[in-house]
Short mmCIF file of C-alpha atoms in Angstrom, two decimals:
data_model
loop_
_atom_site.label_atom_id
_atom_site.label_comp_id
_atom_site.label_asym_id
_atom_site.label_seq_id
_atom_site.Cartn_x
_atom_site.Cartn_y
_atom_site.Cartn_z
CA MET A 1 0.00 0.00 0.00
CA ASN A 2 2.86 2.31 0.88
CA LYS A 3 4.10 1.94 -2.65
CA TYR A 4 0.92 3.38 -4.15
CA PHE A 5 0.41 6.17 -1.68
CA PRO A 6 2.61 8.81 -3.34
CA HIS A 7 0.83 8.23 -6.65
CA ILE A 8 -2.64 8.49 -5.17
CA GLY A 9 -1.65 11.64 -3.30
CA ARG A 10 -0.13 13.13 -6.43
CA PHE A 11 -3.28 12.26 -8.39
CA VAL A 12 -5.64 14.00 -5.97
CA LEU A 13 -3.46 17.09 -5.50
CA LEU A 14 -2.72 17.55 -9.19
CA ILE A 15 -6.37 17.13 -10.21
CA LEU A 16 -7.46 19.72 -7.64
CA PHE A 17 -4.64 22.08 -8.65
CA GLN A 18 -5.61 21.71 -12.29
CA VAL A 19 -9.37 22.03 -11.91
CA LEU A 20 -9.51 24.75 -9.29
CA ILE A 21 -6.60 26.95 -10.25
CA LEU A 22 -4.88 26.19 -13.55
CA ASN A 23 -8.12 25.86 -15.52
CA LYS A 24 -8.69 29.56 -14.86
CA ILE A 25 -5.29 30.68 -16.07
CA TYR A 26 -5.03 32.19 -19.51
CA LEU A 27 -1.90 34.22 -20.12
CA PHE A 28 -1.40 36.47 -23.15
CA ASN A 29 -4.54 34.99 -24.69
CA MET A 30 -2.71 31.78 -25.49
CA ILE A 31 -1.12 30.02 -22.53
CA ASN A 32 -3.24 27.48 -20.73
CA PRO A 33 -1.11 25.01 -18.75
CA PHE A 34 -2.11 21.42 -18.01
CA VAL A 35 0.05 20.13 -15.24
CA TYR A 36 -2.02 17.08 -14.25
CA VAL A 37 -0.18 15.11 -16.97
CA MET A 38 2.77 15.09 -14.57
CA PHE A 39 0.94 12.34 -12.67
CA LEU A 40 0.84 10.15 -15.79
CA ILE A 41 4.46 10.94 -16.68
CA MET A 42 5.64 9.94 -13.22
CA LEU A 43 3.90 6.55 -13.02
CA PRO A 44 6.55 3.86 -12.47
CA PHE A 45 8.30 2.40 -15.52
CA GLU A 46 7.25 -1.13 -14.64
CA THR A 47 3.54 -0.28 -14.93
CA PRO A 48 2.01 -2.65 -17.50
CA GLY A 49 0.87 -0.93 -20.70
CA TRP A 50 -2.80 -1.69 -20.34
CA ILE A 51 -2.92 -0.31 -16.80
CA LEU A 52 -1.17 2.82 -18.06
CA LEU A 53 -3.83 3.30 -20.74
CA ILE A 54 -6.70 2.77 -18.32
CA ILE A 55 -5.24 5.12 -15.71
CA GLY A 56 -4.70 7.67 -18.46
CA PHE A 57 -8.29 7.35 -19.59
CA PHE A 58 -9.77 7.84 -16.13
CA THR A 59 -7.43 10.68 -15.24
CA GLY A 60 -8.43 12.51 -18.41
CA LEU A 61 -12.07 11.76 -17.75
CA THR A 62 -11.86 13.18 -14.23
CA ILE A 63 -10.48 16.44 -15.62
CA ASP A 64 -13.16 16.39 -18.32
CA ILE A 65 -15.99 16.04 -15.86
CA PHE A 66 -14.79 19.08 -13.95
CA SER A 67 -14.23 21.24 -16.98
CA ASP A 68 -17.13 20.38 -19.30
CA THR A 69 -14.95 18.95 -22.03
CA LEU A 70 -16.19 15.38 -21.96
CA GLY A 71 -13.80 13.08 -23.82
CA MET A 72 -11.18 15.63 -24.86
CA HIS A 73 -8.72 15.31 -22.00
CA ALA A 74 -9.37 11.57 -21.92
CA ALA A 75 -8.46 11.25 -25.60
CA ALA A 76 -5.29 13.33 -25.20
CA SER A 77 -4.23 11.47 -22.06
CA VAL A 78 -4.79 8.04 -23.62
CA LEU A 79 -2.71 9.06 -26.63
CA MET A 80 0.01 10.29 -24.31
CA CYS A 81 0.02 7.05 -22.31
CA PHE A 82 0.12 5.08 -25.55
CA SER A 83 3.20 6.94 -26.72
CA ARG A 84 4.94 6.81 -23.34
CA PRO A 85 6.68 3.42 -23.84
CA ILE A 86 7.69 4.47 -27.36
CA VAL A 87 9.19 7.77 -26.20
CA GLN A 88 10.85 5.91 -23.36
CA ARG A 89 12.54 3.57 -25.81
CA TYR A 90 14.01 6.41 -27.85
CA VAL A 91 14.86 8.95 -25.19
CA LEU A 92 16.15 6.78 -22.36
CA PRO A 93 18.99 4.26 -22.81
CA ARG A 94 17.92 0.75 -21.94
CA GLU A 95 21.00 -0.46 -20.11
CA GLN A 96 20.52 1.72 -17.12
CA ASP A 97 17.99 0.64 -14.54
CA TYR A 98 15.94 3.62 -13.59
CA VAL A 99 13.86 3.37 -10.48
CA GLN A 100 11.32 6.05 -11.26
CA PRO A 101 10.67 8.51 -14.08
CA SER A 102 11.46 11.36 -11.72
CA LEU A 103 13.71 14.39 -11.92
CA ASN A 104 16.13 12.94 -9.36
CA ASP A 105 16.55 9.57 -11.08
CA LEU A 106 16.74 10.76 -14.68
CA GLY A 107 18.60 14.01 -14.31
CA LEU A 108 17.44 17.32 -15.69
CA TYR A 109 18.31 16.76 -19.36
CA ARG A 110 16.72 13.31 -19.69
CA PHE A 111 13.69 14.21 -17.63
CA VAL A 112 12.98 17.35 -19.65
CA SER A 113 13.26 15.52 -22.96
CA PHE A 114 11.12 12.61 -21.74
CA ALA A 115 8.44 14.78 -20.11
CA GLY A 116 8.71 17.46 -22.80
CA ILE A 117 7.86 15.15 -25.70
CA LEU A 118 4.95 13.65 -23.77
CA VAL A 119 3.57 17.05 -22.76
CA LEU A 120 3.84 18.21 -26.38
CA ILE A 121 1.94 15.14 -27.61
CA HIS A 122 -0.75 15.71 -25.00
CA HIS A 123 -1.15 19.45 -25.61
CA PHE A 124 -1.02 19.08 -29.37
CA SER A 125 -3.81 16.50 -29.47
CA LEU A 126 -5.84 18.31 -26.81
CA PHE A 127 -5.83 21.73 -28.48
CA TYR A 128 -6.61 20.37 -31.93
CA ILE A 129 -9.35 18.07 -30.65
CA GLU A 130 -10.88 21.02 -28.87
CA ILE A 131 -11.00 23.30 -31.87
CA PHE A 132 -11.67 20.40 -34.29
CA ARG A 133 -11.00 22.35 -37.48
CA PHE A 134 -8.02 23.56 -39.45
CA GLN A 135 -9.12 27.16 -39.40
CA GLY A 136 -6.54 29.11 -37.43
CA PHE A 137 -4.03 26.26 -37.64
CA PHE A 138 -0.98 28.37 -36.84
CA TYR A 139 -2.61 30.25 -34.02
CA THR A 140 -3.49 26.92 -32.40
CA MET A 141 0.08 25.74 -32.98
CA VAL A 142 1.45 28.77 -31.17
CA ARG A 143 -0.97 28.07 -28.31
CA VAL A 144 0.22 24.44 -28.18
CA LEU A 145 3.91 25.37 -28.08
CA ALA A 146 3.56 28.22 -25.61
CA SER A 147 1.33 26.19 -23.28
CA SER A 148 3.66 23.18 -23.44
CA VAL A 149 6.69 25.24 -22.50
CA PHE A 150 4.75 26.78 -19.65
CA SER A 151 3.47 23.38 -18.44
CA ILE A 152 6.95 21.85 -18.44
CA GLY A 153 8.27 24.88 -16.59
CA LEU A 154 5.56 24.49 -13.97
CA ILE A 155 6.26 20.77 -13.61
CA LEU A 156 9.98 21.44 -13.08
CA LEU A 157 9.16 24.18 -10.59
CA ILE A 158 6.87 21.89 -8.59
CA LEU A 159 9.47 19.09 -8.53
CA THR A 160 12.24 21.49 -7.50
CA LEU A 161 10.12 22.86 -4.68
CA ILE A 162 9.39 19.32 -3.47
CA ASN A 163 13.14 18.54 -3.57
CA ILE A 164 13.98 21.63 -1.56
CA SER A 165 11.42 20.82 1.12
CA LYS A 166 12.72 17.23 1.29
CA ASP A 167 16.29 18.48 1.76
CA ARG A 168 15.20 20.71 4.59
CA LYS A 169 13.61 17.79 6.41
CA ARG A 170 16.84 15.84 6.42
CA MET B 1 -10.86 -18.13 -33.43
CA ARG B 2 -8.05 -19.10 -31.15
CA SER B 3 -5.45 -17.50 -33.36
CA LEU B 4 -7.54 -14.33 -33.51
CA LEU B 5 -7.66 -14.24 -29.71
CA ARG B 6 -3.94 -14.83 -29.57
CA PHE B 7 -3.42 -12.03 -32.07
CA ILE B 8 -5.54 -9.63 -30.04
CA PHE B 9 -3.82 -10.69 -26.86
CA ARG B 10 -0.41 -10.18 -28.35
CA TYR B 11 -1.20 -6.68 -29.47
CA HIS B 12 -3.54 -5.94 -26.55
CA PHE B 13 -1.77 -2.65 -25.85
CA PHE B 14 -2.60 -1.32 -29.29
CA PHE B 15 -6.15 -2.66 -29.33
CA LEU B 16 -6.89 -1.26 -25.89
CA PHE B 17 -5.56 2.07 -27.11
CA LEU B 18 -7.89 1.99 -30.12
CA LEU B 19 -10.83 0.99 -27.93
CA LEU B 20 -10.27 3.76 -25.39
CA GLU B 21 -9.73 6.39 -28.06
CA SER B 22 -12.95 5.43 -29.81
CA VAL B 23 -14.80 5.67 -26.49
CA CYS B 24 -13.31 9.15 -26.07
CA PHE B 25 -14.39 10.29 -29.51
CA MET B 26 -17.86 8.88 -28.96
CA LEU B 27 -18.05 10.94 -25.79
CA ILE B 28 -16.82 14.04 -27.61
CA ALA B 29 -19.27 13.55 -30.46
CA GLY B 30 -22.21 12.85 -28.18
CA ASN B 31 -21.38 15.79 -26.00
CA ASN B 32 -21.24 18.58 -28.52
CA PHE B 33 -22.75 22.02 -28.39
CA PHE B 34 -26.36 20.99 -28.82
CA GLN B 35 -26.81 17.80 -26.85
CA ARG B 36 -24.60 17.54 -23.84
CA ALA B 37 -25.08 14.71 -21.42
CA SER B 38 -26.04 16.32 -18.18
CA ILE B 39 -24.90 13.49 -15.92
CA VAL B 40 -21.23 14.18 -16.32
CA ASN B 41 -20.57 17.85 -16.51
CA THR B 42 -20.24 20.73 -14.11
CA SER B 43 -23.99 21.09 -13.72
CA SER B 44 -24.23 17.69 -12.07
CA ALA B 45 -24.78 17.61 -8.35
CA PHE B 46 -21.33 16.34 -7.34
CA THR B 47 -19.05 18.53 -9.44
CA GLY B 48 -21.39 21.46 -8.97
CA THR B 49 -21.07 21.15 -5.22
CA VAL B 50 -17.28 20.91 -5.31
CA LEU B 51 -16.98 23.93 -7.58
CA THR B 52 -19.42 25.93 -5.44
CA ALA B 53 -17.38 25.15 -2.34
CA PHE B 54 -14.21 26.45 -3.96
CA ASN B 55 -16.02 29.42 -5.43
CA ASN B 56 -17.16 30.41 -1.96
CA VAL B 57 -13.52 30.91 -1.04
CA GLU B 58 -12.50 32.41 -4.34
CA GLU B 59 -15.21 35.02 -4.09
CA TYR B 60 -13.38 36.84 -1.32
CA PHE B 61 -10.64 37.82 -3.69
CA SER B 62 -12.97 39.86 -5.84
CA LEU B 63 -15.26 41.16 -3.09
CA ARG B 64 -14.24 44.78 -3.45
CA ARG B 65 -14.87 44.77 -7.17
CA THR B 66 -18.12 42.87 -6.89
CA ASN B 67 -19.36 45.26 -4.23
CA ARG B 68 -18.62 48.21 -6.43
CA LEU B 69 -20.41 46.65 -9.38
CA LEU B 70 -23.46 45.81 -7.29
CA ALA B 71 -23.55 49.29 -5.80
CA GLU B 72 -23.35 50.83 -9.25
CA GLU B 73 -26.15 48.64 -10.41
CA ASN B 74 -28.25 49.47 -7.36
CA ALA B 75 -27.84 53.12 -8.15
CA LEU B 76 -28.89 52.50 -11.71
CA LEU B 77 -31.96 50.54 -10.65
CA ARG B 78 -32.89 53.25 -8.17
CA ASN B 79 -32.84 55.70 -11.02
CA HIS B 80 -35.35 53.57 -12.83
CA GLN B 81 -37.76 53.45 -9.92
CA ILE B 82 -41.07 55.09 -10.48
CA GLU B 83 -40.38 57.52 -7.63
CA SER B 84 -37.40 58.83 -9.51
CA TYR B 85 -39.55 60.03 -12.37
CA LEU B 86 -41.63 63.13 -12.51
CA LEU B 87 -45.00 61.86 -13.61
CA SER B 88 -46.43 64.28 -16.11
CA ASP B 89 -49.84 62.69 -16.38
CA THR B 90 -51.76 59.76 -15.02
CA MET B 91 -51.31 57.53 -18.02
CA LYS B 92 -49.09 54.57 -17.46
CA TYR B 93 -47.61 52.79 -20.40
CA LEU B 94 -45.47 49.72 -20.41
CA LYS B 95 -44.17 48.52 -23.68
CA TYR B 96 -44.76 44.82 -23.31
CA ASP B 97 -47.67 44.82 -20.92
CA GLU B 98 -50.43 44.22 -23.45
CA LEU B 99 -51.93 41.33 -21.52
CA HIS B 100 -50.93 42.55 -18.08
CA MET B 101 -48.04 40.25 -17.97
CA VAL B 102 -44.35 40.64 -17.68
CA ARG B 103 -42.41 39.73 -20.74
CA TYR B 104 -38.95 39.44 -19.26
CA GLU B 105 -38.21 38.21 -15.80
CA TYR B 106 -34.73 38.41 -14.25
CA VAL B 107 -33.41 35.68 -11.96
CA PRO B 108 -30.22 36.58 -10.11
CA ALA B 109 -27.61 33.82 -9.97
CA LYS B 110 -24.06 33.26 -8.88
CA VAL B 111 -21.42 32.09 -11.34
CA VAL B 112 -19.79 28.99 -9.87
CA ASN B 113 -17.60 28.00 -12.77
CA ASN B 114 -16.42 29.94 -15.74
CA THR B 115 -13.58 29.57 -18.21
CA VAL B 116 -12.11 31.97 -20.73
CA ASN B 117 -9.09 29.96 -21.78
CA ARG B 118 -10.61 27.64 -24.36
CA GLN B 119 -12.08 28.00 -27.77
CA LYS B 120 -15.37 26.74 -26.42
CA ASN B 121 -16.10 28.25 -23.05
CA TYR B 122 -18.97 27.44 -20.74
CA ILE B 123 -20.36 28.97 -17.59
CA THR B 124 -22.00 27.18 -14.69
CA ILE B 125 -24.44 29.07 -12.48
CA ASN B 126 -26.09 28.06 -9.24
CA ARG B 127 -29.72 28.27 -10.35
CA GLY B 128 -31.50 25.42 -12.05
CA SER B 129 -34.92 24.10 -12.91
CA LYS B 130 -36.04 24.72 -9.32
CA TYR B 131 -36.05 28.42 -10.19
CA GLY B 132 -37.67 27.88 -13.53
CA ILE B 133 -34.49 28.08 -15.58
CA ALA B 134 -34.68 26.27 -18.90
CA PRO B 135 -32.44 25.99 -21.95
CA ASP B 136 -32.40 28.93 -24.39
CA MET B 137 -32.63 31.56 -21.70
CA ALA B 138 -30.24 34.49 -21.83
CA VAL B 139 -27.55 35.09 -19.22
CA ILE B 140 -26.34 38.63 -18.66
CA SER B 141 -24.15 40.36 -16.10
CA SER B 142 -24.65 43.86 -14.84
CA ASN B 143 -22.28 45.00 -17.59
CA GLY B 144 -23.68 43.18 -20.59
CA ILE B 145 -24.31 39.90 -22.32
CA VAL B 146 -22.72 36.71 -21.00
CA GLY B 147 -24.23 33.65 -22.64
CA ILE B 148 -27.16 31.34 -23.30
CA VAL B 149 -28.37 28.52 -21.05
CA ILE B 150 -28.01 25.15 -22.72
CA ASP B 151 -28.44 22.59 -20.00
CA VAL B 152 -30.23 22.52 -16.66
CA THR B 153 -30.30 20.32 -13.60
CA GLU B 154 -32.33 20.89 -10.46
CA ASN B 155 -29.85 23.27 -8.82
CA PHE B 156 -27.39 24.27 -11.51
CA SER B 157 -27.35 25.21 -15.13
CA THR B 158 -24.62 25.50 -17.71
CA ALA B 159 -24.58 28.24 -20.26
CA ILE B 160 -22.58 28.54 -23.43
CA SER B 161 -20.45 31.65 -23.12
CA ILE B 162 -20.28 34.35 -25.78
CA LEU B 163 -16.63 33.25 -25.82
CA HIS B 164 -17.44 30.12 -27.82
CA ILE B 165 -16.43 29.79 -31.45
CA ASP B 166 -19.90 28.53 -32.40
CA THR B 167 -21.99 31.31 -30.87
CA LYS B 168 -23.80 33.73 -33.11
CA ILE B 169 -25.86 36.53 -31.70
CA SER B 170 -27.92 39.15 -33.45
CA ALA B 171 -26.59 42.56 -32.49
CA LYS B 172 -27.07 46.10 -33.69
CA ILE B 173 -25.27 49.41 -33.62
CA ARG B 174 -27.23 51.52 -31.18
CA LYS B 175 -26.97 54.89 -32.86
CA ASN B 176 -28.38 53.85 -36.22
CA GLY B 177 -29.99 50.49 -35.62
CA TYR B 178 -28.16 48.53 -38.31
CA ILE B 179 -28.16 44.84 -37.56
CA GLY B 180 -25.30 42.38 -37.85
CA SER B 181 -24.27 39.12 -36.31
CA LEU B 182 -21.83 38.88 -33.47
CA THR B 183 -19.38 35.98 -33.30
CA TRP B 184 -16.19 35.19 -31.45
CA ASP B 185 -13.05 34.19 -33.31
CA GLY B 186 -11.27 32.65 -30.34
CA THR B 187 -8.29 34.96 -30.22
CA SER B 188 -9.04 37.38 -27.41
CA LYS B 189 -11.33 37.14 -24.42
CA ASN B 190 -12.15 40.83 -24.73
CA MET B 191 -12.98 41.06 -28.41
CA GLY B 192 -15.92 39.92 -30.50
CA LEU B 193 -16.46 40.17 -34.22
CA LEU B 194 -19.47 41.94 -35.67
CA SER B 195 -20.13 41.19 -39.32
CA ASP B 196 -22.88 41.70 -41.92
CA ILE B 197 -22.90 45.49 -41.56
CA SER B 198 -22.89 47.08 -45.02
CA THR B 199 -20.09 49.44 -45.92
CA TYR B 200 -22.48 52.32 -46.64
CA VAL B 201 -23.34 52.56 -42.96
CA THR B 202 -21.31 55.19 -41.15
CA ILE B 203 -19.70 53.82 -38.03
CA SER B 204 -16.92 55.11 -35.85
CA LYS B 205 -14.70 53.80 -33.11
CA GLY B 206 -16.37 53.85 -29.74
CA ASP B 207 -19.92 53.29 -31.04
CA THR B 208 -22.04 51.19 -28.75
CA VAL B 209 -23.21 47.76 -29.85
CA VAL B 210 -26.32 46.25 -28.22
CA THR B 211 -28.45 43.16 -28.77
CA SER B 212 -31.05 43.51 -31.48
CA GLY B 213 -33.92 41.67 -29.85
CA PHE B 214 -34.54 39.73 -33.05
CA SER B 215 -33.81 36.38 -31.49
CA THR B 216 -36.15 35.15 -28.81
CA VAL B 217 -33.26 34.76 -26.38
CA PHE B 218 -31.92 38.22 -25.62
CA PRO B 219 -34.17 41.20 -25.00
CA GLU B 220 -33.48 44.29 -27.06
CA ASN B 221 -30.79 46.80 -26.04
CA ILE B 222 -28.71 44.64 -23.74
CA MET B 223 -25.19 46.03 -23.80
CA VAL B 224 -22.66 44.06 -25.87
CA GLY B 225 -19.70 46.40 -26.08
CA GLN B 226 -18.04 49.17 -28.02
CA ILE B 227 -16.47 49.26 -31.44
CA GLU B 228 -12.72 49.02 -31.05
CA ASP B 229 -11.67 48.85 -34.66
CA PHE B 230 -13.10 48.09 -38.11
CA TYR B 231 -11.99 47.46 -41.67
CA ILE B 232 -13.36 46.33 -45.00
CA PRO B 233 -11.92 43.03 -46.27
CA GLU B 234 -10.81 43.29 -49.88
CA GLY B 235 -13.61 42.66 -52.36
CA GLU B 236 -16.36 42.60 -49.78
CA ASN B 237 -19.28 44.88 -49.09
CA PHE B 238 -19.42 44.29 -45.38
CA PHE B 239 -17.39 45.64 -42.51
CA LYS B 240 -15.42 43.45 -40.17
CA ILE B 241 -15.91 45.15 -36.85
CA LYS B 242 -14.00 44.36 -33.68
CA VAL B 243 -16.15 44.89 -30.63
CA ARG B 244 -14.68 45.21 -27.14
CA PHE B 245 -17.03 43.36 -24.80
CA SER B 246 -18.42 45.39 -21.92
CA THR B 247 -18.52 42.24 -19.81
CA ASP B 248 -15.25 41.26 -18.18
CA PHE B 249 -15.46 37.52 -18.71
CA SER B 250 -12.45 36.71 -16.60
CA ASN B 251 -14.09 38.28 -13.58
CA LEU B 252 -17.68 37.11 -13.56
CA SER B 253 -19.26 36.50 -10.21
CA PHE B 254 -22.92 37.47 -10.47
CA ALA B 255 -25.26 37.08 -13.38
CA TYR B 256 -28.92 37.32 -14.26
CA VAL B 257 -30.87 34.75 -16.18
CA ILE B 258 -33.60 36.26 -18.31
CA LYS B 259 -36.82 34.34 -18.76
CA ASN B 260 -38.72 35.41 -21.81
CA HIS B 261 -42.33 34.55 -21.12
CA LEU B 262 -43.34 35.05 -24.72
CA GLN B 263 -40.48 33.01 -26.17
CA LYS B 264 -42.56 29.90 -26.77
CA GLU B 265 -45.35 31.83 -28.43
CA GLN B 266 -43.01 33.73 -30.74
CA LYS B 267 -41.09 30.61 -31.68
CA GLU B 268 -44.23 28.64 -32.42
CA LEU B 269 -45.61 31.42 -34.58
CA GLU B 270 -42.37 31.73 -36.50
CA GLU B 271 -42.10 28.01 -37.05
CA ARG B 272 -45.72 27.82 -38.16
CA SER B 273 -45.28 30.59 -40.70
CA VAL B 274 -42.20 28.94 -42.10
CA ALA B 275 -44.02 25.62 -42.34
CA LYS B 276 -46.98 27.25 -44.07
CA ASN B 277 -44.85 28.79 -46.79
CA GLU B 278 -43.00 25.64 -47.63
#
């Protein structure tokens, strides 16, 4: 049970953070961060694929229910979970045995490339599913890129803050 | 059969992915603008309650502003009171009181959830069918138009915001009464797009745009905003007019739902006439 506790805690906190605060943020008329994907990115590497997909689906659905976008976040999250093993194969060398897909275990460079590609996939599919037309293609693309950068920045900030508070405790 | 099962089992990851994605797209398709399942959105009892609880806290941050807006509106309403007028004769005349009934009724409501950061934005308010709210009713704030109710539960209702790329509202320029249609292009939460105004009409920056009253949803002369900028696209005979909304969508806390008591009658008549001519 102890093993699952951090993930459940992360799930609840990130969903609340996303729904209650981040969903209301809209910077420069284009940046809308989605940080809840951090929960899916940080699921352990040994999670079986099908569990990953199902967790992704229900996480997306939970966000959907709270933001009146039924199906959109679920679709983007499932796509992201589907591509996670593939990205993992290309970005992370196989020889090394990583414990967790976390900032501490992967190092900044690897973590940012791993999380960055996944966040891009998620945001790209989400924004285009939402608008569902090619009108304004480049504007949507700018929104995707700007929001992704902002989301990754927020994720790194959160993880750094957690690290600092852990160091203090020691 | 067995080899098929083995095949599916071997590629279960991919098949599960396809299955889940198709479920998602079925949800998206079945939950579009017109027919949204009311069980699983912010107007449902559970999510509505959670959002209301958070909104109760959030409200404190905008108390000063909200107070000012309400005070301003109170002052305005006081000005409209019958005591504020000098009655010149004994004749009373109300425009829509032909049958001694009120045409428009205002129900105050609190906004419990509201987004401005998507291309399709919705608003949840804390009044539902208990207060007689039904789909197709207009939602306005003290500053101007906000949206149209599309879905109702007992205690909550969701409205489609003007900030939704599929909205289209009949609006007119107040000073000369020319009518166009107001849409939102999804780029700025402060700007709408008024089209279908012919180029021979004289307009200028700062002109006020109000609702036209042609649709059965919004009453006439509800504030929309002011003209910010306009131009004529090459080879066209209509202006493209940018309208700055008078409503601050990122800071909505109170709203009014407008019941139009003659809506059904007008709609039925219009539909009947159309049917007759076909």
